[in-house]
GROMACS .gro file of N, CA, C and O in nm:
model
  496
    1MET      N    1   2.373  -1.819   3.655
    1MET     CA    2   2.228  -1.835   3.654
    1MET      C    3   2.169  -1.732   3.559
    1MET      O    4   2.205  -1.616   3.562
    2THR      N    5   2.080  -1.774   3.476
    2THR     CA    6   2.017  -1.687   3.379
    2THR      C    7   1.910  -1.604   3.448
    2THR      O    8   1.829  -1.656   3.525
    3SER      N    9   1.910  -1.473   3.421
    3SER     CA   10   1.811  -1.385   3.484
    3SER      C   11   1.673  -1.408   3.423
    3SER      O   12   1.659  -1.462   3.313
    4LYS      N   13   1.572  -1.365   3.497
    4LYS     CA   14   1.435  -1.379   3.450
    4LYS      C   15   1.415  -1.300   3.321
    4LYS      O   16   1.348  -1.347   3.228
    5ARG      N   17   1.477  -1.184   3.312
    5ARG     CA   18   1.465  -1.101   3.192
    5ARG      C   19   1.527  -1.171   3.071
    5ARG      O   20   1.471  -1.170   2.961
    6THR      N   21   1.642  -1.233   3.092
    6THR     CA   22   1.709  -1.305   2.983
    6THR      C   23   1.625  -1.423   2.937
    6THR      O   24   1.613  -1.448   2.817
    7LYS      N   25   1.562  -1.495   3.031
    7LYS     CA   26   1.476  -1.607   2.996
    7LYS      C   27   1.357  -1.559   2.914
    7LYS      O   28   1.321  -1.621   2.813
    8LEU      N   29   1.297  -1.448   2.956
    8LEU     CA   30   1.184  -1.393   2.881
    8LEU      C   31   1.226  -1.351   2.741
    8LEU      O   32   1.153  -1.375   2.644
    9GLN      N   33   1.343  -1.290   2.731
    9GLN     CA   34   1.393  -1.248   2.600
    9GLN      C   35   1.420  -1.370   2.512
    9GLN      O   36   1.383  -1.371   2.394
   10GLU      N   37   1.482  -1.472   2.568
   10GLU     CA   38   1.508  -1.594   2.492
   10GLU      C   39   1.377  -1.660   2.448
   10GLU      O   40   1.367  -1.707   2.335
   11ASP      N   41   1.279  -1.664   2.537
   11ASP     CA   42   1.149  -1.722   2.502
   11ASP      C   43   1.084  -1.645   2.388
   11ASP      O   44   1.030  -1.705   2.295
   12THR      N   45   1.091  -1.513   2.394
   12THR     CA   46   1.033  -1.430   2.288
   12THR      C   47   1.105  -1.453   2.157
   12THR      O   48   1.042  -1.472   2.053
   13HIS      N   49   1.238  -1.454   2.161
   13HIS     CA   50   1.316  -1.479   2.039
   13HIS      C   51   1.284  -1.616   1.983
   13HIS      O   52   1.266  -1.632   1.861
   14PHE      N   53   1.275  -1.717   2.071
   14PHE     CA   54   1.242  -1.853   2.027
   14PHE      C   55   1.105  -1.855   1.958
   14PHE      O   56   1.091  -1.909   1.849
   15ARG      N   57   1.007  -1.794   2.020
   15ARG     CA   58   0.872  -1.795   1.964
   15ARG      C   59   0.867  -1.722   1.829
   15ARG      O   60   0.803  -1.769   1.735
   16VAL      N   61   0.935  -1.609   1.820
   16VAL     CA   62   0.937  -1.532   1.695
   16VAL      C   63   1.008  -1.612   1.586
   16VAL      O   64   0.957  -1.623   1.474
   17LEU      N   65   1.124  -1.667   1.616
   17LEU     CA   66   1.197  -1.745   1.516
   17LEU      C   67   1.116  -1.866   1.471
   17LEU      O   68   1.111  -1.898   1.351
   18ARG      N   69   1.050  -1.930   1.564
   18ARG     CA   70   0.967  -2.046   1.530
   18ARG      C   71   0.852  -2.007   1.438
   18ARG      O   72   0.825  -2.073   1.338
   19LEU      N   73   0.784  -1.899   1.473
   19LEU     CA   74   0.672  -1.853   1.390
   19LEU      C   75   0.719  -1.811   1.251
   19LEU      O   76   0.655  -1.842   1.151
   20LEU      N   77   0.831  -1.740   1.246
   20LEU     CA   78   0.881  -1.693   1.116
   20LEU      C   79   0.930  -1.807   1.029
   20LEU      O   80   0.917  -1.802   0.907
   21GLN      N   81   0.986  -1.911   1.090
   21GLN     CA   82   1.030  -2.025   1.010
   21GLN      C   83   0.909  -2.092   0.945
   21GLN      O   84   0.916  -2.135   0.831
   22GLU      N   85   0.799  -2.098   1.018
   22GLU     CA   86   0.677  -2.159   0.965
   22GLU      C   87   0.603  -2.068   0.867
   22GLU      O   88   0.540  -2.116   0.774
   23ASN      N   89   0.610  -1.936   0.891
   23ASN     CA   90   0.533  -1.842   0.810
   23ASN      C   91   0.606  -1.708   0.799
   23ASN      O   92   0.576  -1.614   0.874
   24PRO      N   93   0.703  -1.697   0.708
   24PRO     CA   94   0.785  -1.575   0.697
   24PRO      C   95   0.706  -1.451   0.655
   24PRO      O   96   0.754  -1.340   0.670
   25GLU      N   97   0.585  -1.470   0.605
   25GLU     CA   98   0.506  -1.356   0.557
   25GLU      C   99   0.423  -1.291   0.667
   25GLU      O  100   0.348  -1.197   0.641
   26MET      N  101   0.434  -1.340   0.790
   26MET     CA  102   0.353  -1.282   0.899
   26MET      C  103   0.386  -1.134   0.914
   26MET      O  104   0.501  -1.093   0.907
   27SER      N  105   0.282  -1.057   0.936
   27SER     CA  106   0.302  -0.914   0.961
   27SER      C  107   0.348  -0.894   1.105
   27SER      O  108   0.333  -0.984   1.189
   28GLN      N  109   0.400  -0.777   1.133
   28GLN     CA  110   0.440  -0.747   1.270
   28GLN      C  111   0.320  -0.754   1.364
   28GLN      O  112   0.331  -0.802   1.477
   29ARG      N  113   0.206  -0.710   1.318
   29ARG     CA  114   0.085  -0.715   1.400
   29ARG      C  115   0.046  -0.859   1.431
   29ARG      O  116   0.012  -0.893   1.544
   30GLU      N  117   0.052  -0.946   1.330
   30GLU     CA  118   0.021  -1.088   1.351
   30GLU      C  119   0.121  -1.154   1.446
   30GLU      O  120   0.083  -1.232   1.533
   31LEU      N  121   0.249  -1.121   1.428
   31LEU     CA  122   0.352  -1.174   1.517
   31LEU      C  123   0.328  -1.129   1.661
   31LEU      O  124   0.336  -1.209   1.754
   32ALA      N  125   0.301  -1.000   1.676
   32ALA     CA  126   0.279  -0.944   1.810
   32ALA      C  127   0.164  -1.016   1.879
   32ALA      O  128   0.173  -1.054   1.996
   33GLU      N  129   0.056  -1.037   1.806
   33GLU     CA  130  -0.060  -1.105   1.863
   33GLU      C  131  -0.027  -1.250   1.900
   33GLU      O  132  -0.063  -1.298   2.007
   34ALA      N  133   0.044  -1.319   1.813
   34ALA     CA  134   0.077  -1.459   1.836
   34ALA      C  135   0.173  -1.476   1.954
   34ALA      O  136   0.163  -1.574   2.030
   35VAL      N  137   0.265  -1.381   1.971
   35VAL     CA  138   0.365  -1.392   2.077
   35VAL      C  139   0.313  -1.331   2.208
   35VAL      O  140   0.359  -1.368   2.316
   36GLY      N  141   0.218  -1.239   2.197
   36GLY     CA  142   0.163  -1.177   2.317
   36GLY      C  143   0.238  -1.055   2.363
   36GLY      O  144   0.249  -1.029   2.483
   37VAL      N  145   0.293  -0.981   2.267
   37VAL     CA  146   0.361  -0.855   2.298
   37VAL      C  147   0.301  -0.745   2.211
   37VAL      O  148   0.224  -0.772   2.120
   38SER      N  149   0.340  -0.622   2.239
   38SER     CA  150   0.290  -0.510   2.160
   38SER      C  151   0.355  -0.509   2.022
   38SER      O  152   0.460  -0.571   2.001
   39VAL      N  153   0.294  -0.436   1.931
   39VAL     CA  154   0.353  -0.422   1.796
   39VAL      C  155   0.488  -0.353   1.807
   39VAL      O  156   0.584  -0.392   1.740
   40GLY      N  157   0.498  -0.254   1.893
   40GLY     CA  158   0.628  -0.188   1.915
   40GLY      C  159   0.732  -0.284   1.969
   40GLY      O  160   0.849  -0.279   1.931
   41GLY      N  161   0.689  -0.373   2.058
   41GLY     CA  162   0.781  -0.473   2.113
   41GLY      C  163   0.830  -0.569   2.006
   41GLY      O  164   0.948  -0.605   2.002
   42ILE      N  165   0.740  -0.610   1.918
   42ILE     CA  166   0.779  -0.700   1.809
   42ILE      C  167   0.874  -0.630   1.713
   42ILE      O  168   0.970  -0.689   1.664
   43HIS      N  169   0.847  -0.503   1.687
   43HIS     CA  170   0.936  -0.425   1.600
   43HIS      C  171   1.078  -0.425   1.659
   43HIS      O  172   1.176  -0.448   1.587
   44TYR      N  173   1.087  -0.403   1.789
   44TYR     CA  174   1.216  -0.403   1.858
   44TYR      C  175   1.283  -0.541   1.848
   44TYR      O  176   1.402  -0.552   1.818
   45VAL      N  177   1.206  -0.647   1.872
   45VAL     CA  178   1.259  -0.784   1.865
   45VAL      C  179   1.309  -0.816   1.724
   45VAL      O  180   1.418  -0.870   1.707
   46LEU      N  181   1.228  -0.782   1.624
   46LEU     CA  182   1.269  -0.809   1.485
   46LEU      C  183   1.397  -0.735   1.450
   46LEU      O  184   1.486  -0.792   1.386
   47ASN      N  185   1.406  -0.609   1.490
   47ASN     CA  186   1.529  -0.534   1.463
   47ASN      C  187   1.649  -0.597   1.532
   47ASN      O  188   1.758  -0.604   1.474
   48ALA      N  189   1.630  -0.646   1.655
   48ALA     CA  190   1.740  -0.712   1.726
   48ALA      C  191   1.781  -0.840   1.654
   48ALA      O  192   1.901  -0.868   1.638
   49LEU      N  193   1.684  -0.917   1.607
   49LEU     CA  194   1.715  -1.041   1.534
   49LEU      C  195   1.784  -1.011   1.401
   49LEU      O  196   1.874  -1.085   1.360
   50ILE      N  197   1.742  -0.906   1.335
   50ILE     CA  198   1.806  -0.865   1.209
   50ILE      C  199   1.949  -0.819   1.237
   50ILE      O  200   2.044  -0.858   1.167
   51ASP      N  201   1.968  -0.736   1.342
   51ASP     CA  202   2.101  -0.686   1.378
   51ASP      C  203   2.196  -0.800   1.414
   51ASP      O  204   2.316  -0.793   1.386
   52LYS      N  205   2.144  -0.906   1.474
   52LYS     CA  206   2.227  -1.022   1.511
   52LYS      C  207   2.253  -1.114   1.392
   52LYS      O  208   2.326  -1.211   1.404
   53GLY      N  209   2.190  -1.086   1.278
   53GLY     CA  210   2.209  -1.168   1.159
   53GLY      C  211   2.128  -1.296   1.160
   53GLY      O  212   2.158  -1.389   1.085
   54LEU      N  213   2.024  -1.302   1.244
   54LEU     CA  214   1.943  -1.423   1.254
   54LEU      C  215   1.824  -1.420   1.158
   54LEU      O  216   1.771  -1.525   1.122
   55VAL      N  217   1.783  -1.301   1.120
   55VAL     CA  218   1.670  -1.281   1.029
   55VAL      C  219   1.712  -1.179   0.925
   55VAL      O  220   1.786  -1.085   0.955
   56LYS      N  221   1.666  -1.201   0.802
   56LYS     CA  222   1.688  -1.101   0.698
   56LYS      C  223   1.554  -1.067   0.635
   56LYS      O  224   1.460  -1.147   0.637
   57LEU      N  225   1.547  -0.948   0.580
   57LEU     CA  226   1.424  -0.904   0.514
   57LEU      C  227   1.426  -0.945   0.369
   57LEU      O  228   1.528  -0.935   0.301
   58GLY      N  229   1.314  -0.992   0.322
   58GLY     CA  230   1.297  -1.023   0.182
   58GLY      C  231   1.166  -0.964   0.135
   58GLY      O  232   1.078  -0.936   0.216
   59ASN      N  233   1.154  -0.940   0.007
   59ASN     CA  234   1.027  -0.889  -0.044
   59ASN      C  235   0.924  -1.000  -0.047
   59ASN      O  236   0.954  -1.113  -0.084
   60PHE      N  237   0.805  -0.964  -0.011
   60PHE     CA  238   0.693  -1.059  -0.012
   60PHE      C  239   0.621  -1.036  -0.144
   60PHE      O  240   0.531  -0.956  -0.157
   61THR      N  241   0.664  -1.110  -0.247
   61THR     CA  242   0.620  -1.082  -0.384
   61THR      C  243   0.474  -1.113  -0.409
   61THR      O  244   0.413  -1.057  -0.500
   62ALA      N  245   0.413  -1.200  -0.330
   62ALA     CA  246   0.274  -1.236  -0.354
   62ALA      C  247   0.176  -1.132  -0.299
   62ALA      O  248   0.057  -1.141  -0.324
   63ALA      N  249   0.226  -1.034  -0.224
   63ALA     CA  250   0.138  -0.936  -0.162
   63ALA      C  251   0.101  -0.826  -0.262
   63ALA      O  252   0.181  -0.786  -0.346
   64ASP      N  253  -0.021  -0.778  -0.251
   64ASP     CA  254  -0.063  -0.662  -0.331
   64ASP      C  255   0.015  -0.538  -0.288
   64ASP      O  256   0.048  -0.454  -0.369
   65ASP      N  257   0.040  -0.529  -0.158
   65ASP     CA  258   0.115  -0.416  -0.103
   65ASP      C  259   0.264  -0.451  -0.110
   65ASP      O  260   0.313  -0.532  -0.033
   66LYS      N  261   0.336  -0.390  -0.203
   66LYS     CA  262   0.477  -0.425  -0.225
   66LYS      C  263   0.568  -0.375  -0.113
   66LYS      O  264   0.687  -0.400  -0.113
   67ARG      N  265   0.510  -0.303  -0.016
   67ARG     CA  266   0.590  -0.260   0.099
   67ARG      C  267   0.600  -0.370   0.205
   67ARG      O  268   0.675  -0.357   0.299
   68ARG      N  269   0.523  -0.476   0.189
   68ARG     CA  270   0.526  -0.587   0.284
   68ARG      C  271   0.657  -0.664   0.268
   68ARG      O  272   0.710  -0.676   0.160
   69TYR      N  273   0.702  -0.717   0.378
   69TYR     CA  274   0.826  -0.793   0.379
   69TYR      C  275   0.802  -0.935   0.425
   69TYR      O  276   0.706  -0.964   0.496
   70ALA      N  277   0.892  -1.021   0.386
   70ALA     CA  278   0.899  -1.156   0.443
   70ALA      C  279   1.021  -1.156   0.534
   70ALA      O  280   1.125  -1.097   0.501
   71TYR      N  281   1.008  -1.216   0.650
   71TYR     CA  282   1.118  -1.225   0.745
   71TYR      C  283   1.175  -1.366   0.735
   71TYR      O  284   1.113  -1.463   0.775
   72LEU      N  285   1.293  -1.374   0.677
   72LEU     CA  286   1.355  -1.503   0.647
   72LEU      C  287   1.465  -1.535   0.748
   72LEU      O  288   1.551  -1.451   0.774
   73LEU      N  289   1.463  -1.656   0.801
   73LEU     CA  290   1.569  -1.698   0.891
   73LEU      C  291   1.695  -1.724   0.810
   73LEU      O  292   1.692  -1.789   0.706
   74THR      N  293   1.805  -1.673   0.859
   74THR     CA  294   1.936  -1.700   0.798
   74THR      C  295   1.984  -1.835   0.850
   74THR      O  296   1.926  -1.891   0.944
   75PRO      N  297   2.090  -1.890   0.793
   75PRO     CA  298   2.145  -2.014   0.851
   75PRO      C  299   2.179  -1.999   0.999
   75PRO      O  300   2.156  -2.089   1.078
   76GLN      N  301   2.232  -1.882   1.036
   76GLN     CA  302   2.261  -1.856   1.178
   76GLN      C  303   2.132  -1.851   1.259
   76GLN      O  304   2.128  -1.896   1.374
   77GLY      N  305   2.026  -1.798   1.198
   77GLY     CA  306   1.897  -1.793   1.265
   77GLY      C  307   1.840  -1.932   1.289
   77GLY      O  308   1.782  -1.960   1.395
   78ILE      N  309   1.857  -2.019   1.192
   78ILE     CA  310   1.809  -2.157   1.206
   78ILE      C  311   1.888  -2.228   1.316
   78ILE      O  312   1.831  -2.299   1.399
   79ALA      N  313   2.019  -2.206   1.319
   79ALA     CA  314   2.102  -2.268   1.424
   79ALA      C  315   2.065  -2.213   1.561
   79ALA      O  316   2.056  -2.289   1.659
   80ARG      N  317   2.043  -2.082   1.570
   80ARG     CA  318   2.005  -2.021   1.698
   80ARG      C  319   1.869  -2.072   1.744
   80ARG      O  320   1.848  -2.099   1.862
   81LYS      N  321   1.777  -2.088   1.650
   81LYS     CA  322   1.644  -2.141   1.684
   81LYS      C  323   1.657  -2.282   1.740
   81LYS      O  324   1.592  -2.317   1.838
   82ALA      N  325   1.743  -2.363   1.680
   82ALA     CA  326   1.764  -2.499   1.730
   82ALA      C  327   1.820  -2.497   1.872
   82ALA      O  328   1.775  -2.573   1.959
   83ALA      N  329   1.916  -2.409   1.898
   83ALA     CA  330   1.974  -2.398   2.033
   83ALA      C  331   1.869  -2.349   2.132
   83ALA      O  332   1.859  -2.400   2.244
   84LEU      N  333   1.789  -2.250   2.092
   84LEU     CA  334   1.683  -2.199   2.180
   84LEU      C  335   1.577  -2.305   2.204
   84LEU      O  336   1.521  -2.314   2.314
   85THR      N  337   1.549  -2.386   2.103
   85THR     CA  338   1.451  -2.494   2.118
   85THR      C  339   1.498  -2.592   2.224
   85THR      O  340   1.420  -2.633   2.311
   86ARG      N  341   1.625  -2.629   2.219
   86ARG     CA  342   1.680  -2.722   2.319
   86ARG      C  343   1.670  -2.663   2.459
   86ARG      O  344   1.621  -2.729   2.551
   87SER      N  345   1.715  -2.539   2.478
   87SER     CA  346   1.713  -2.480   2.612
   87SER      C  347   1.569  -2.457   2.659
   87SER      O  348   1.539  -2.475   2.778
   88PHE      N  349   1.480  -2.420   2.568
   88PHE     CA  350   1.339  -2.400   2.602
   88PHE      C  351   1.279  -2.533   2.650
   88PHE      O  352   1.210  -2.538   2.752
   89LEU      N  353   1.308  -2.640   2.578
   89LEU     CA  354   1.255  -2.771   2.613
   89LEU      C  355   1.307  -2.817   2.749
   89LEU      O  356   1.231  -2.867   2.832
   90VAL      N  357   1.436  -2.799   2.774
   90VAL     CA  358   1.495  -2.837   2.903
   90VAL      C  359   1.427  -2.759   3.015
   90VAL      O  360   1.387  -2.817   3.118
   91ARG      N  361   1.413  -2.629   2.998
   91ARG     CA  362   1.350  -2.545   3.100
   91ARG      C  363   1.205  -2.586   3.124
   91ARG      O  364   1.159  -2.597   3.237
   92LYS      N  365   1.130  -2.612   3.018
   92LYS     CA  366   0.989  -2.651   3.032
   92LYS      C  367   0.976  -2.788   3.097
   92LYS      O  368   0.883  -2.811   3.175
   93MET      N  369   1.068  -2.880   3.067
   93MET     CA  370   1.065  -3.011   3.131
   93MET      C  371   1.093  -2.998   3.281
   93MET      O  372   1.030  -3.067   3.363
   94GLU      N  373   1.186  -2.911   3.319
   94GLU     CA  374   1.214  -2.886   3.460
   94GLU      C  375   1.091  -2.825   3.528
   94GLU      O  376   1.056  -2.864   3.640
   95GLU      N  377   1.027  -2.729   3.461
   95GLU     CA  378   0.906  -2.669   3.517
   95GLU      C  379   0.796  -2.774   3.531
   95GLU      O  380   0.724  -2.776   3.631
   96TYR      N  381   0.783  -2.861   3.431
   96TYR     CA  382   0.683  -2.967   3.435
   96TYR      C  383   0.708  -3.060   3.553
   96TYR      O  384   0.615  -3.096   3.626
   97GLU      N  385   0.832  -3.100   3.572
   97GLU     CA  386   0.865  -3.191   3.681
   97GLU      C  387   0.836  -3.126   3.817
   97GLU      O  388   0.780  -3.190   3.906
   98ALA      N  389   0.873  -2.998   3.832
   98ALA     CA  390   0.845  -2.927   3.957
   98ALA      C  391   0.695  -2.917   3.980
   98ALA      O  392   0.647  -2.935   4.094
   99LEU      N  393   0.620  -2.888   3.877
   99LEU     CA  394   0.474  -2.879   3.888
   99LEU      C  395   0.414  -3.015   3.921
   99LEU      O  396   0.324  -3.026   4.006
  100ARG      N  397   0.463  -3.119   3.858
  100ARG     CA  398   0.414  -3.253   3.885
  100ARG      C  399   0.437  -3.290   4.032
  100ARG      O  400   0.349  -3.345   4.098
  101GLU      N  401   0.555  -3.257   4.084
  101GLU     CA  402   0.585  -3.285   4.225
  101GLU      C  403   0.496  -3.204   4.317
  101GLU      O  404   0.448  -3.255   4.420
  102GLU      N  405   0.470  -3.079   4.283
  102GLU     CA  406   0.382  -2.996   4.364
  102GLU      C  407   0.239  -3.050   4.364
  102GLU      O  408   0.172  -3.055   4.467
  103ILE      N  409   0.193  -3.094   4.249
  103ILE     CA  410   0.058  -3.153   4.238
  103ILE      C  411   0.050  -3.278   4.325
  103ILE      O  412  -0.048  -3.298   4.398
  104GLU      N  413   0.151  -3.362   4.319
  104GLU     CA  414   0.151  -3.484   4.400
  104GLU      C  415   0.149  -3.450   4.549
  104GLU      O  416   0.077  -3.513   4.627
  105ALA      N  417   0.227  -3.351   4.590
  105ALA     CA  418   0.229  -3.309   4.731
  105ALA      C  419   0.092  -3.256   4.773
  105ALA      O  420   0.045  -3.286   4.884
  106LEU      N  421   0.027  -3.181   4.686
  106LEU     CA  422  -0.107  -3.130   4.718
  106LEU      C  423  -0.208  -3.242   4.728
  106LEU      O  424  -0.297  -3.239   4.815
  107ARG      N  425  -0.198  -3.341   4.641
  107ARG     CA  426  -0.289  -3.456   4.649
  107ARG      C  427  -0.272  -3.530   4.781
  107ARG      O  428  -0.370  -3.569   4.845
  108GLU      N  429  -0.147  -3.549   4.822
  108GLU     CA  430  -0.121  -3.616   4.950
  108GLU      C  431  -0.176  -3.533   5.065
  108GLU      O  432  -0.233  -3.587   5.160
  109GLU      N  433  -0.160  -3.401   5.056
  109GLU     CA  434  -0.211  -3.311   5.159
  109GLU      C  435  -0.363  -3.320   5.169
  109GLU      O  436  -0.419  -3.327   5.278
  110ILE      N  437  -0.430  -3.324   5.054
  110ILE     CA  438  -0.575  -3.337   5.053
  110ILE      C  439  -0.616  -3.470   5.114
  110ILE      O  440  -0.709  -3.477   5.195
  111ASP      N  441  -0.548  -3.578   5.077
  111ASP     CA  442  -0.579  -3.710   5.133
  111ASP      C  443  -0.563  -3.709   5.284
  111ASP      O  444  -0.647  -3.761   5.357
  112ASP      N  445  -0.454  -3.648   5.333
  112ASP     CA  446  -0.431  -3.638   5.477
  112ASP      C  447  -0.541  -3.557   5.545
  112ASP      O  448  -0.589  -3.593   5.652
  113ASP      N  449  -0.580  -3.445   5.482
  113ASP     CA  450  -0.686  -3.362   5.538
  113ASP      C  451  -0.818  -3.439   5.546
  113ASP      O  452  -0.890  -3.430   5.646
  114PHE      N  453  -0.850  -3.515   5.443
  114PHE     CA  454  -0.974  -3.595   5.445
  114PHE      C  455  -0.968  -3.702   5.554
  114PHE      O  456  -1.067  -3.727   5.621
  115LEU      N  457  -0.853  -3.765   5.570
  115LEU     CA  458  -0.839  -3.865   5.676
  115LEU      C  459  -0.859  -3.802   5.812
  115LEU      O  460  -0.928  -3.858   5.899
  116ASN      N  461  -0.801  -3.683   5.832
  116ASN     CA  462  -0.815  -3.614   5.960
  116ASN      C  463  -0.962  -3.575   5.985
  116ASN      O  464  -1.011  -3.587   6.096
  117VAL      N  465  -1.030  -3.527   5.881
  117VAL     CA  466  -1.171  -3.491   5.895
  117VAL      C  467  -1.253  -3.616   5.925
  117VAL      O  468  -1.341  -3.614   6.011
  118ASP      N  469  -1.228  -3.726   5.855
  118ASP     CA  470  -1.300  -3.851   5.879
  118ASP      C  471  -1.279  -3.899   6.022
  118ASP      O  472  -1.372  -3.944   6.088
  119ASN      N  473  -1.156  -3.889   6.073
  119ASN     CA  474  -1.127  -3.931   6.211
  119ASN      C  475  -1.201  -3.843   6.310
  119ASN      O  476  -1.250  -3.892   6.413
  120MET      N  477  -1.213  -3.715   6.283
  120MET     CA  478  -1.286  -3.624   6.371
  120MET      C  479  -1.435  -3.659   6.373
  120MET      O  480  -1.498  -3.658   6.477
  121VAL      N  481  -1.490  -3.689   6.259
  121VAL     CA  482  -1.631  -3.723   6.247
  121VAL      C  483  -1.659  -3.853   6.321
  121VAL      O  484  -1.760  -3.866   6.391
  122ILE      N  485  -1.572  -3.951   6.305
  122ILE     CA  486  -1.591  -4.082   6.370
  122ILE      C  487  -1.584  -4.067   6.522
  122ILE      O  488  -1.662  -4.127   6.595
  123LYS      N  489  -1.492  -3.984   6.574
  123LYS     CA  490  -1.475  -3.967   6.718
  123LYS      C  491  -1.590  -3.888   6.779
  123LYS      O  492  -1.618  -3.901   6.896
  124SER      N  493  -1.655  -3.803   6.701
  124SER     CA  494  -1.762  -3.719   6.756
  124SER      C  495  -1.886  -3.793   6.789
  124SER      O  496  -1.922  -3.896   6.765
   0.00000   0.00000   0.00000
């Protein structure tokens, strides 16, 4: 069974890889805001992805500030993103189904409560 921490880490990695594939020029601040973590947290995540060989640094030549980098997904990064996408989708579909069942149970409970209230009113 995957731990809650591992799921959160996978979700964060998935979101970062997805964002970087769409926009490699995103700054760490922009990434942090989009993912919902601190800038320090994003720095840590990016370093982990680079260490795993999933992301590589490239120069962002269109920037006025030549210290800016582009974060490019490696072929391994693209493959990992695809795997994370599949597991993320499976997990979200399971969560959706559980939520749908809970909503249906609550609707039935409300209907039962209204019937009971109506019966009380009629008997009074």
